[in-house]
PDB file of C-alpha atoms in Angstrom:
ATOM      1  CA  UNK X   1     -24.620  79.435  41.141  1.00 89.00           C
ATOM      2  CA  UNK X   2     -21.916  81.882  42.258  1.00 93.00           C
ATOM      3  CA  UNK X   3     -19.549  82.383  39.343  1.00 95.00           C
ATOM      4  CA  UNK X   4     -16.002  83.358  40.302  1.00 96.00           C
ATOM      5  CA  UNK X   5     -13.208  84.977  38.345  1.00 96.00           C
ATOM      6  CA  UNK X   6      -9.656  84.859  39.693  1.00 96.00           C
ATOM      7  CA  UNK X   7      -6.808  87.291  39.141  1.00 97.00           C
ATOM      8  CA  UNK X   8      -3.584  85.354  39.618  1.00 95.00           C
ATOM      9  CA  UNK X   9      -2.778  81.674  39.836  1.00 93.00           C
ATOM     10  CA  UNK X  10       0.488  81.414  41.734  1.00 88.00           C
ATOM     11  CA  UNK X  11       0.986  79.518  44.988  1.00 83.00           C
ATOM     12  CA  UNK X  12      -1.960  81.193  46.720  1.00 87.00           C
ATOM     13  CA  UNK X  13      -4.227  81.133  43.684  1.00 90.00           C
ATOM     14  CA  UNK X  14      -3.663  77.431  43.055  1.00 90.00           C
ATOM     15  CA  UNK X  15      -4.326  76.704  46.721  1.00 90.00           C
ATOM     16  CA  UNK X  16      -7.636  78.560  46.599  1.00 91.00           C
ATOM     17  CA  UNK X  17      -8.652  76.704  43.453  1.00 92.00           C
ATOM     18  CA  UNK X  18      -7.574  73.314  44.837  1.00 92.00           C
ATOM     19  CA  UNK X  19      -9.440  73.964  48.093  1.00 90.00           C
ATOM     20  CA  UNK X  20     -12.686  74.739  46.323  1.00 89.00           C
ATOM     21  CA  UNK X  21     -12.287  71.713  44.062  1.00 88.00           C
ATOM     22  CA  UNK X  22     -11.480  69.401  46.976  1.00 90.00           C
ATOM     23  CA  UNK X  23     -14.547  70.483  48.944  1.00 90.00           C
ATOM     24  CA  UNK X  24     -17.262  70.791  46.340  1.00 87.00           C
ATOM     25  CA  UNK X  25     -19.730  69.333  48.834  1.00 89.00           C
ATOM     26  CA  UNK X  26     -19.133  72.348  51.079  1.00 89.00           C
ATOM     27  CA  UNK X  27     -19.225  74.844  48.227  1.00 86.00           C
ATOM     28  CA  UNK X  28     -21.725  73.329  45.780  1.00 88.00           C
ATOM     29  CA  UNK X  29     -22.875  76.701  44.480  1.00 90.00           C
ATOM     30  CA  UNK X  30     -19.412  78.074  43.658  1.00 90.00           C
ATOM     31  CA  UNK X  31     -17.699  77.746  40.299  1.00 90.00           C
ATOM     32  CA  UNK X  32     -14.436  79.288  39.113  1.00 92.00           C
ATOM     33  CA  UNK X  33     -15.121  80.141  35.499  1.00 91.00           C
ATOM     34  CA  UNK X  34     -12.041  82.115  34.441  1.00 94.00           C
ATOM     35  CA  UNK X  35      -8.506  82.773  35.689  1.00 96.00           C
ATOM     36  CA  UNK X  36      -6.206  85.596  34.601  1.00 95.00           C
ATOM     37  CA  UNK X  37      -2.479  84.822  34.560  1.00 94.00           C
ATOM     38  CA  UNK X  38       0.574  86.613  33.241  1.00 91.00           C
ATOM     39  CA  UNK X  39       1.527  83.645  31.094  1.00 90.00           C
ATOM     40  CA  UNK X  40      -0.351  80.568  29.909  1.00 91.00           C
ATOM     41  CA  UNK X  41       2.113  77.684  30.042  1.00 89.00           C
ATOM     42  CA  UNK X  42       1.792  74.138  28.791  1.00 88.00           C
ATOM     43  CA  UNK X  43       2.426  72.854  32.313  1.00 88.00           C
ATOM     44  CA  UNK X  44      -0.422  74.942  33.678  1.00 89.00           C
ATOM     45  CA  UNK X  45      -2.820  73.703  31.019  1.00 88.00           C
ATOM     46  CA  UNK X  46      -1.755  70.111  31.632  1.00 89.00           C
ATOM     47  CA  UNK X  47      -2.217  70.304  35.400  1.00 90.00           C
ATOM     48  CA  UNK X  48      -5.486  72.242  35.161  1.00 91.00           C
ATOM     49  CA  UNK X  49      -7.119  71.225  31.866  1.00 90.00           C
ATOM     50  CA  UNK X  50     -10.604  72.395  32.876  1.00 88.00           C
ATOM     51  CA  UNK X  51      -9.534  75.913  33.862  1.00 89.00           C
ATOM     52  CA  UNK X  52     -10.232  78.695  31.383  1.00 92.00           C
ATOM     53  CA  UNK X  53      -7.018  80.753  31.465  1.00 95.00           C
ATOM     54  CA  UNK X  54      -6.610  84.209  29.992  1.00 94.00           C
ATOM     55  CA  UNK X  55      -3.810  86.754  30.005  1.00 95.00           C
ATOM     56  CA  UNK X  56      -6.279  89.646  29.987  1.00 94.00           C
ATOM     57  CA  UNK X  57      -7.946  90.454  33.340  1.00 95.00           C
ATOM     58  CA  UNK X  58     -10.321  93.003  31.803  1.00 94.00           C
ATOM     59  CA  UNK X  59     -13.029  90.528  30.717  1.00 93.00           C
ATOM     60  CA  UNK X  60     -13.021  89.010  34.201  1.00 95.00           C
ATOM     61  CA  UNK X  61     -13.533  92.295  36.044  1.00 96.00           C
ATOM     62  CA  UNK X  62     -16.220  93.505  33.656  1.00 95.00           C
ATOM     63  CA  UNK X  63     -18.041  90.320  32.563  1.00 92.00           C
ATOM     64  CA  UNK X  64     -21.735  90.353  33.388  1.00 91.00           C
ATOM     65  CA  UNK X  65     -21.756  86.632  34.184  1.00 91.00           C
ATOM     66  CA  UNK X  66     -19.102  86.801  36.932  1.00 95.00           C
ATOM     67  CA  UNK X  67     -20.348  87.535  40.448  1.00 96.00           C
ATOM     68  CA  UNK X  68     -17.157  87.494  42.528  1.00 97.00           C
ATOM     69  CA  UNK X  69     -13.557  88.424  41.786  1.00 98.00           C
ATOM     70  CA  UNK X  70     -10.854  86.781  43.893  1.00 97.00           C
ATOM     71  CA  UNK X  71      -7.578  88.709  43.656  1.00 97.00           C
ATOM     72  CA  UNK X  72      -4.374  86.766  44.331  1.00 94.00           C
ATOM     73  CA  UNK X  73      -2.053  88.437  41.825  1.00 93.00           C
ATOM     74  CA  UNK X  74      -0.364  90.830  44.247  1.00 90.00           C
ATOM     75  CA  UNK X  75       0.911  94.315  43.517  1.00 90.00           C
ATOM     76  CA  UNK X  76      -0.721  97.660  44.159  1.00 92.00           C
ATOM     77  CA  UNK X  77      -1.350 100.203  41.413  1.00 92.00           C
ATOM     78  CA  UNK X  78      -2.350  97.908  38.557  1.00 94.00           C
ATOM     79  CA  UNK X  79      -4.258  95.602  40.886  1.00 96.00           C
ATOM     80  CA  UNK X  80      -6.115  98.559  42.389  1.00 97.00           C
ATOM     81  CA  UNK X  81      -7.341  99.574  38.933  1.00 96.00           C
ATOM     82  CA  UNK X  82      -8.660  96.072  38.262  1.00 97.00           C
ATOM     83  CA  UNK X  83     -10.460  95.796  41.600  1.00 97.00           C
ATOM     84  CA  UNK X  84     -11.912  99.268  41.234  1.00 97.00           C
ATOM     85  CA  UNK X  85     -13.330  98.278  37.840  1.00 97.00           C
ATOM     86  CA  UNK X  86     -14.664  95.029  39.304  1.00 97.00           C
ATOM     87  CA  UNK X  87     -16.555  96.895  42.014  1.00 98.00           C
ATOM     88  CA  UNK X  88     -17.897  99.468  39.569  1.00 97.00           C
ATOM     89  CA  UNK X  89     -19.030  96.506  37.429  1.00 96.00           C
ATOM     90  CA  UNK X  90     -21.071  95.106  40.294  1.00 97.00           C
ATOM     91  CA  UNK X  91     -18.781  92.327  41.526  1.00 97.00           C
ATOM     92  CA  UNK X  92     -17.964  91.364  45.083  1.00 98.00           C
ATOM     93  CA  UNK X  93     -14.209  91.323  45.735  1.00 98.00           C
ATOM     94  CA  UNK X  94     -12.096  89.008  47.904  1.00 96.00           C
ATOM     95  CA  UNK X  95      -8.395  89.712  48.393  1.00 95.00           C
ATOM     96  CA  UNK X  96      -5.536  88.847  50.733  1.00 91.00           C
ATOM     97  CA  UNK X  97      -3.388  91.660  49.344  1.00 94.00           C
ATOM     98  CA  UNK X  98      -2.159  93.496  52.444  1.00 94.00           C
ATOM     99  CA  UNK X  99      -0.107  96.011  50.439  1.00 92.00           C
ATOM    100  CA  UNK X 100      -3.157  96.973  48.400  1.00 95.00           C
ATOM    101  CA  UNK X 101      -5.569  97.189  51.332  1.00 95.00           C
ATOM    102  CA  UNK X 102      -3.159  99.219  53.462  1.00 94.00           C
ATOM    103  CA  UNK X 103      -2.771 101.713  50.601  1.00 93.00           C
ATOM    104  CA  UNK X 104      -6.137 101.735  48.807  1.00 95.00           C
ATOM    105  CA  UNK X 105      -8.466  99.903  51.192  1.00 94.00           C
ATOM    106  CA  UNK X 106     -10.453 102.952  52.281  1.00 93.00           C
ATOM    107  CA  UNK X 107     -11.116 104.036  48.702  1.00 95.00           C
ATOM    108  CA  UNK X 108     -12.124 100.536  47.623  1.00 97.00           C
ATOM    109  CA  UNK X 109     -14.400 100.187  50.656  1.00 95.00           C
ATOM    110  CA  UNK X 110     -16.215 103.414  49.769  1.00 96.00           C
ATOM    111  CA  UNK X 111     -16.809 102.130  46.224  1.00 97.00           C
ATOM    112  CA  UNK X 112     -18.013  98.768  47.522  1.00 97.00           C
ATOM    113  CA  UNK X 113     -20.388 100.406  49.995  1.00 97.00           C
ATOM    114  CA  UNK X 114     -21.768 102.742  47.344  1.00 97.00           C
ATOM    115  CA  UNK X 115     -22.616  99.732  45.169  1.00 97.00           C
ATOM    116  CA  UNK X 116     -23.801  97.600  48.126  1.00 97.00           C
ATOM    117  CA  UNK X 117     -21.043  95.076  47.475  1.00 97.00           C
ATOM    118  CA  UNK X 118     -18.715  93.104  49.736  1.00 96.00           C
ATOM    119  CA  UNK X 119     -15.003  93.858  49.921  1.00 97.00           C
ATOM    120  CA  UNK X 120     -13.525  90.996  51.954  1.00 95.00           C
ATOM    121  CA  UNK X 121      -9.877  91.031  53.024  1.00 94.00           C
ATOM    122  CA  UNK X 122      -9.772  89.044  56.251  1.00 90.00           C
ATOM    123  CA  UNK X 123      -6.890  86.932  54.967  1.00 89.00           C
ATOM    124  CA  UNK X 124      -4.675  89.984  54.513  1.00 92.00           C
ATOM    125  CA  UNK X 125      -3.708  89.960  58.205  1.00 92.00           C
ATOM    126  CA  UNK X 126      -3.070  86.743  60.159  1.00 86.00           C
ATOM    127  CA  UNK X 127      -5.015  84.680  57.632  1.00 76.00           C
ATOM    128  CA  UNK X 128      -5.483  81.707  59.973  1.00 78.00           C
ATOM    129  CA  UNK X 129      -6.784  83.908  62.805  1.00 83.00           C
ATOM    130  CA  UNK X 130      -9.976  85.923  62.233  1.00 84.00           C
ATOM    131  CA  UNK X 131      -8.582  89.028  63.935  1.00 89.00           C
ATOM    132  CA  UNK X 132     -10.101  91.537  61.494  1.00 90.00           C
ATOM    133  CA  UNK X 133     -13.528  89.939  61.805  1.00 87.00           C
ATOM    134  CA  UNK X 134     -13.274  90.021  65.600  1.00 85.00           C
ATOM    135  CA  UNK X 135     -12.305  93.704  65.612  1.00 88.00           C
ATOM    136  CA  UNK X 136     -15.013  94.602  63.097  1.00 85.00           C
ATOM    137  CA  UNK X 137     -17.734  92.913  65.120  1.00 84.00           C
ATOM    138  CA  UNK X 138     -16.924  94.257  68.579  1.00 79.00           C
ATOM    139  CA  UNK X 139     -19.840  95.016  70.865  1.00 67.00           C
ATOM    140  CA  UNK X 140     -20.868  98.706  70.723  1.00 73.00           C
ATOM    141  CA  UNK X 141     -19.575  99.345  74.252  1.00 77.00           C
ATOM    142  CA  UNK X 142     -16.147  97.825  73.617  1.00 83.00           C
ATOM    143  CA  UNK X 143     -13.139 100.014  72.960  1.00 85.00           C
ATOM    144  CA  UNK X 144      -9.820  98.738  71.645  1.00 89.00           C
ATOM    145  CA  UNK X 145      -6.787 100.517  73.035  1.00 91.00           C
ATOM    146  CA  UNK X 146      -3.996  98.380  71.620  1.00 94.00           C
ATOM    147  CA  UNK X 147      -3.424  95.705  68.996  1.00 93.00           C
ATOM    148  CA  UNK X 148      -0.199  93.827  68.483  1.00 91.00           C
ATOM    149  CA  UNK X 149       1.580  90.564  68.145  1.00 93.00           C
ATOM    150  CA  UNK X 150       3.743  88.515  65.811  1.00 95.00           C
ATOM    151  CA  UNK X 151       2.183  89.040  62.399  1.00 94.00           C
ATOM    152  CA  UNK X 152       5.061  88.008  60.150  1.00 95.00           C
ATOM    153  CA  UNK X 153       5.744  84.295  60.253  1.00 94.00           C
ATOM    154  CA  UNK X 154       8.877  84.425  58.115  1.00 95.00           C
ATOM    155  CA  UNK X 155      10.796  86.728  60.455  1.00 97.00           C
ATOM    156  CA  UNK X 156       9.579  84.765  63.464  1.00 97.00           C
ATOM    157  CA  UNK X 157      10.743  81.480  61.922  1.00 97.00           C
ATOM    158  CA  UNK X 158      14.195  82.880  61.148  1.00 97.00           C
ATOM    159  CA  UNK X 159      14.657  84.298  64.660  1.00 97.00           C
ATOM    160  CA  UNK X 160      13.496  81.023  66.200  1.00 97.00           C
ATOM    161  CA  UNK X 161      16.075  79.064  64.185  1.00 97.00           C
ATOM    162  CA  UNK X 162      18.777  81.525  65.198  1.00 96.00           C
ATOM    163  CA  UNK X 163      17.801  81.349  68.863  1.00 94.00           C
ATOM    164  CA  UNK X 164      16.888  77.683  69.325  1.00 93.00           C
ATOM    165  CA  UNK X 165      19.122  75.997  66.735  1.00 95.00           C
ATOM    166  CA  UNK X 166      22.057  78.446  66.930  1.00 93.00           C
ATOM    167  CA  UNK X 167      21.886  79.107  63.181  1.00 96.00           C
ATOM    168  CA  UNK X 168      23.272  82.299  61.724  1.00 95.00           C
ATOM    169  CA  UNK X 169      20.962  84.679  59.850  1.00 96.00           C
ATOM    170  CA  UNK X 170      21.969  83.615  56.329  1.00 96.00           C
ATOM    171  CA  UNK X 171      21.537  79.902  57.057  1.00 96.00           C
ATOM    172  CA  UNK X 172      18.184  80.444  58.778  1.00 97.00           C
ATOM    173  CA  UNK X 173      16.959  82.517  55.830  1.00 97.00           C
ATOM    174  CA  UNK X 174      18.139  79.874  53.345  1.00 97.00           C
ATOM    175  CA  UNK X 175      16.262  77.200  55.314  1.00 97.00           C
ATOM    176  CA  UNK X 176      13.107  79.326  55.297  1.00 95.00           C
ATOM    177  CA  UNK X 177      13.413  79.728  51.524  1.00 95.00           C
ATOM    178  CA  UNK X 178      13.897  75.983  50.969  1.00 94.00           C
ATOM    179  CA  UNK X 179      10.795  75.295  53.060  1.00 93.00           C
ATOM    180  CA  UNK X 180       8.746  77.834  51.131  1.00 87.00           C
ATOM    181  CA  UNK X 181       8.340  80.075  54.178  1.00 90.00           C
ATOM    182  CA  UNK X 182      10.429  82.896  52.707  1.00 92.00           C
ATOM    183  CA  UNK X 183      10.242  84.356  49.212  1.00 89.00           C
ATOM    184  CA  UNK X 184      13.199  84.294  46.833  1.00 89.00           C
ATOM    185  CA  UNK X 185      13.390  88.033  47.508  1.00 93.00           C
ATOM    186  CA  UNK X 186      12.580  88.154  51.241  1.00 95.00           C
ATOM    187  CA  UNK X 187      12.998  91.893  51.788  1.00 96.00           C
ATOM    188  CA  UNK X 188       9.311  92.599  52.539  1.00 94.00           C
ATOM    189  CA  UNK X 189       9.383  90.091  55.383  1.00 95.00           C
ATOM    190  CA  UNK X 190      12.833  90.524  56.891  1.00 97.00           C
ATOM    191  CA  UNK X 191      12.846  94.330  56.605  1.00 97.00           C
ATOM    192  CA  UNK X 192       9.470  94.602  58.348  1.00 96.00           C
ATOM    193  CA  UNK X 193       7.484  95.970  55.403  1.00 96.00           C
ATOM    194  CA  UNK X 194       4.985  93.093  55.415  1.00 95.00           C
ATOM    195  CA  UNK X 195       4.243  93.638  59.109  1.00 96.00           C
ATOM    196  CA  UNK X 196       3.999  97.395  58.512  1.00 96.00           C
ATOM    197  CA  UNK X 197       1.218  96.928  55.929  1.00 95.00           C
ATOM    198  CA  UNK X 198      -0.626  94.552  58.226  1.00 96.00           C
ATOM    199  CA  UNK X 199      -0.328  96.905  61.190  1.00 96.00           C
ATOM    200  CA  UNK X 200      -1.790  99.759  59.151  1.00 95.00           C
ATOM    201  CA  UNK X 201      -4.815  97.570  58.362  1.00 94.00           C
ATOM    202  CA  UNK X 202      -5.157  96.566  62.018  1.00 94.00           C
ATOM    203  CA  UNK X 203      -4.985 100.208  63.152  1.00 93.00           C
ATOM    204  CA  UNK X 204      -7.646 101.186  60.639  1.00 92.00           C
ATOM    205  CA  UNK X 205      -9.917  98.349  61.734  1.00 91.00           C
ATOM    206  CA  UNK X 206      -9.355  98.749  65.475  1.00 91.00           C
ATOM    207  CA  UNK X 207      -9.208 102.527  65.810  1.00 91.00           C
ATOM    208  CA  UNK X 208     -10.537 103.935  62.542  1.00 88.00           C
ATOM    209  CA  UNK X 209      -7.101 105.480  62.053  1.00 88.00           C
ATOM    210  CA  UNK X 210      -5.880 106.266  58.551  1.00 87.00           C
ATOM    211  CA  UNK X 211      -2.211 105.437  58.986  1.00 88.00           C
ATOM    212  CA  UNK X 212       0.363 106.221  56.312  1.00 90.00           C
ATOM    213  CA  UNK X 213       2.469 103.072  56.193  1.00 92.00           C
ATOM    214  CA  UNK X 214       5.737 104.895  55.572  1.00 91.00           C
ATOM    215  CA  UNK X 215       5.239 106.807  58.816  1.00 92.00           C
ATOM    216  CA  UNK X 216       5.213 103.621  60.918  1.00 95.00           C
ATOM    217  CA  UNK X 217       8.628 103.175  62.627  1.00 95.00           C
ATOM    218  CA  UNK X 218       9.944  99.913  61.222  1.00 96.00           C
ATOM    219  CA  UNK X 219      12.951  97.752  62.057  1.00 95.00           C
ATOM    220  CA  UNK X 220      13.854  94.520  60.323  1.00 96.00           C
ATOM    221  CA  UNK X 221      15.772  91.509  61.570  1.00 97.00           C
ATOM    222  CA  UNK X 222      18.754  91.632  59.210  1.00 95.00           C
ATOM    223  CA  UNK X 223      21.065  93.062  61.867  1.00 92.00           C
ATOM    224  CA  UNK X 224      20.206  90.464  64.505  1.00 95.00           C
ATOM    225  CA  UNK X 225      23.139  88.149  65.213  1.00 95.00           C
ATOM    226  CA  UNK X 226      24.320  85.673  67.854  1.00 93.00           C
ATOM    227  CA  UNK X 227      25.817  88.436  70.005  1.00 95.00           C
ATOM    228  CA  UNK X 228      22.487  90.287  70.171  1.00 95.00           C
ATOM    229  CA  UNK X 229      20.567  87.091  70.899  1.00 95.00           C
ATOM    230  CA  UNK X 230      23.010  86.030  73.621  1.00 94.00           C
ATOM    231  CA  UNK X 231      22.800  89.431  75.311  1.00 95.00           C
ATOM    232  CA  UNK X 232      19.004  89.300  75.239  1.00 95.00           C
ATOM    233  CA  UNK X 233      19.078  85.805  76.725  1.00 93.00           C
ATOM    234  CA  UNK X 234      21.470  86.928  79.462  1.00 95.00           C
ATOM    235  CA  UNK X 235      18.976  89.607  80.434  1.00 96.00           C
ATOM    236  CA  UNK X 236      16.119  87.097  80.416  1.00 95.00           C
ATOM    237  CA  UNK X 237      14.538  88.133  77.116  1.00 94.00           C
ATOM    238  CA  UNK X 238      13.742  86.583  73.742  1.00 93.00           C
ATOM    239  CA  UNK X 239      13.784  88.707  70.593  1.00 95.00           C
ATOM    240  CA  UNK X 240      10.552  88.517  68.580  1.00 95.00           C
ATOM    241  CA  UNK X 241       9.287  90.519  65.560  1.00 95.00           C
ATOM    242  CA  UNK X 242       6.390  92.354  67.201  1.00 96.00           C
ATOM    243  CA  UNK X 243       4.045  94.823  65.523  1.00 96.00           C
ATOM    244  CA  UNK X 244       2.183  97.081  67.952  1.00 96.00           C
ATOM    245  CA  UNK X 245      -0.319  99.928  67.574  1.00 95.00           C
ATOM    246  CA  UNK X 246      -1.700 101.883  70.519  1.00 93.00           C
ATOM    247  CA  UNK X 247      -4.553 104.329  70.737  1.00 89.00           C
ATOM    248  CA  UNK X 248      -3.568 107.479  72.598  1.00 85.00           C
ATOM    249  CA  UNK X 249      -6.347 109.650  73.995  1.00 71.00           C
ATOM    250  CA  UNK X 250      -9.834 109.817  72.522  1.00 63.00           C
ATOM    251  CA  UNK X 251      -8.963 111.089  69.033  1.00 52.00           C
TER     252      UNK X 251
END
């Protein structure tokens, strides 16, 4: 039996839990034994009566009877400390935390390798497309010279509504928030920070490049309006939120 501890139980955490519970025939040897949350609410306990909630992540990352830690709590510094302790305690780690991996991924990977543990973060970039796995498992003779694409769905959705449905930016953002596509505070997505973290991870995976995220030129979509979109259309273009990294030379 693979015993799992989870850090976080928000939208993503609940989805992970529900997925494992809905497909027990596919994952018969997996059991979530403890979940760390910031607050234990009556609603949470009512909806998930069999879940053992705690507000203290420390027992999860150090417990001898937990094999895998799934991190879905977000954040960087505090989360890094917990995952570092988990790895030092002999636990495999799974995370979709792009901010964390872009900043501390190399350090965490060294710890995981030293302890012969897995650090899995494929869902941190284009979760529905196994791009990191594909780049990691290239044939020895292959060489990647460029990676890029639309890697932030929120910005892409907003621009599509502005272009195809003639919505203004504020209305398109409000629609994305009502649909759960955009966060209440959407700055990471619309300012390009989310894509910047993901691109740093892609560059590291594709080229072995240690990129400082703040040094990646970044432009958000907040200044895009109907005039800009119309001018692009007149010239035969469509504006999309692309993230691109190129390898220059052999270094």
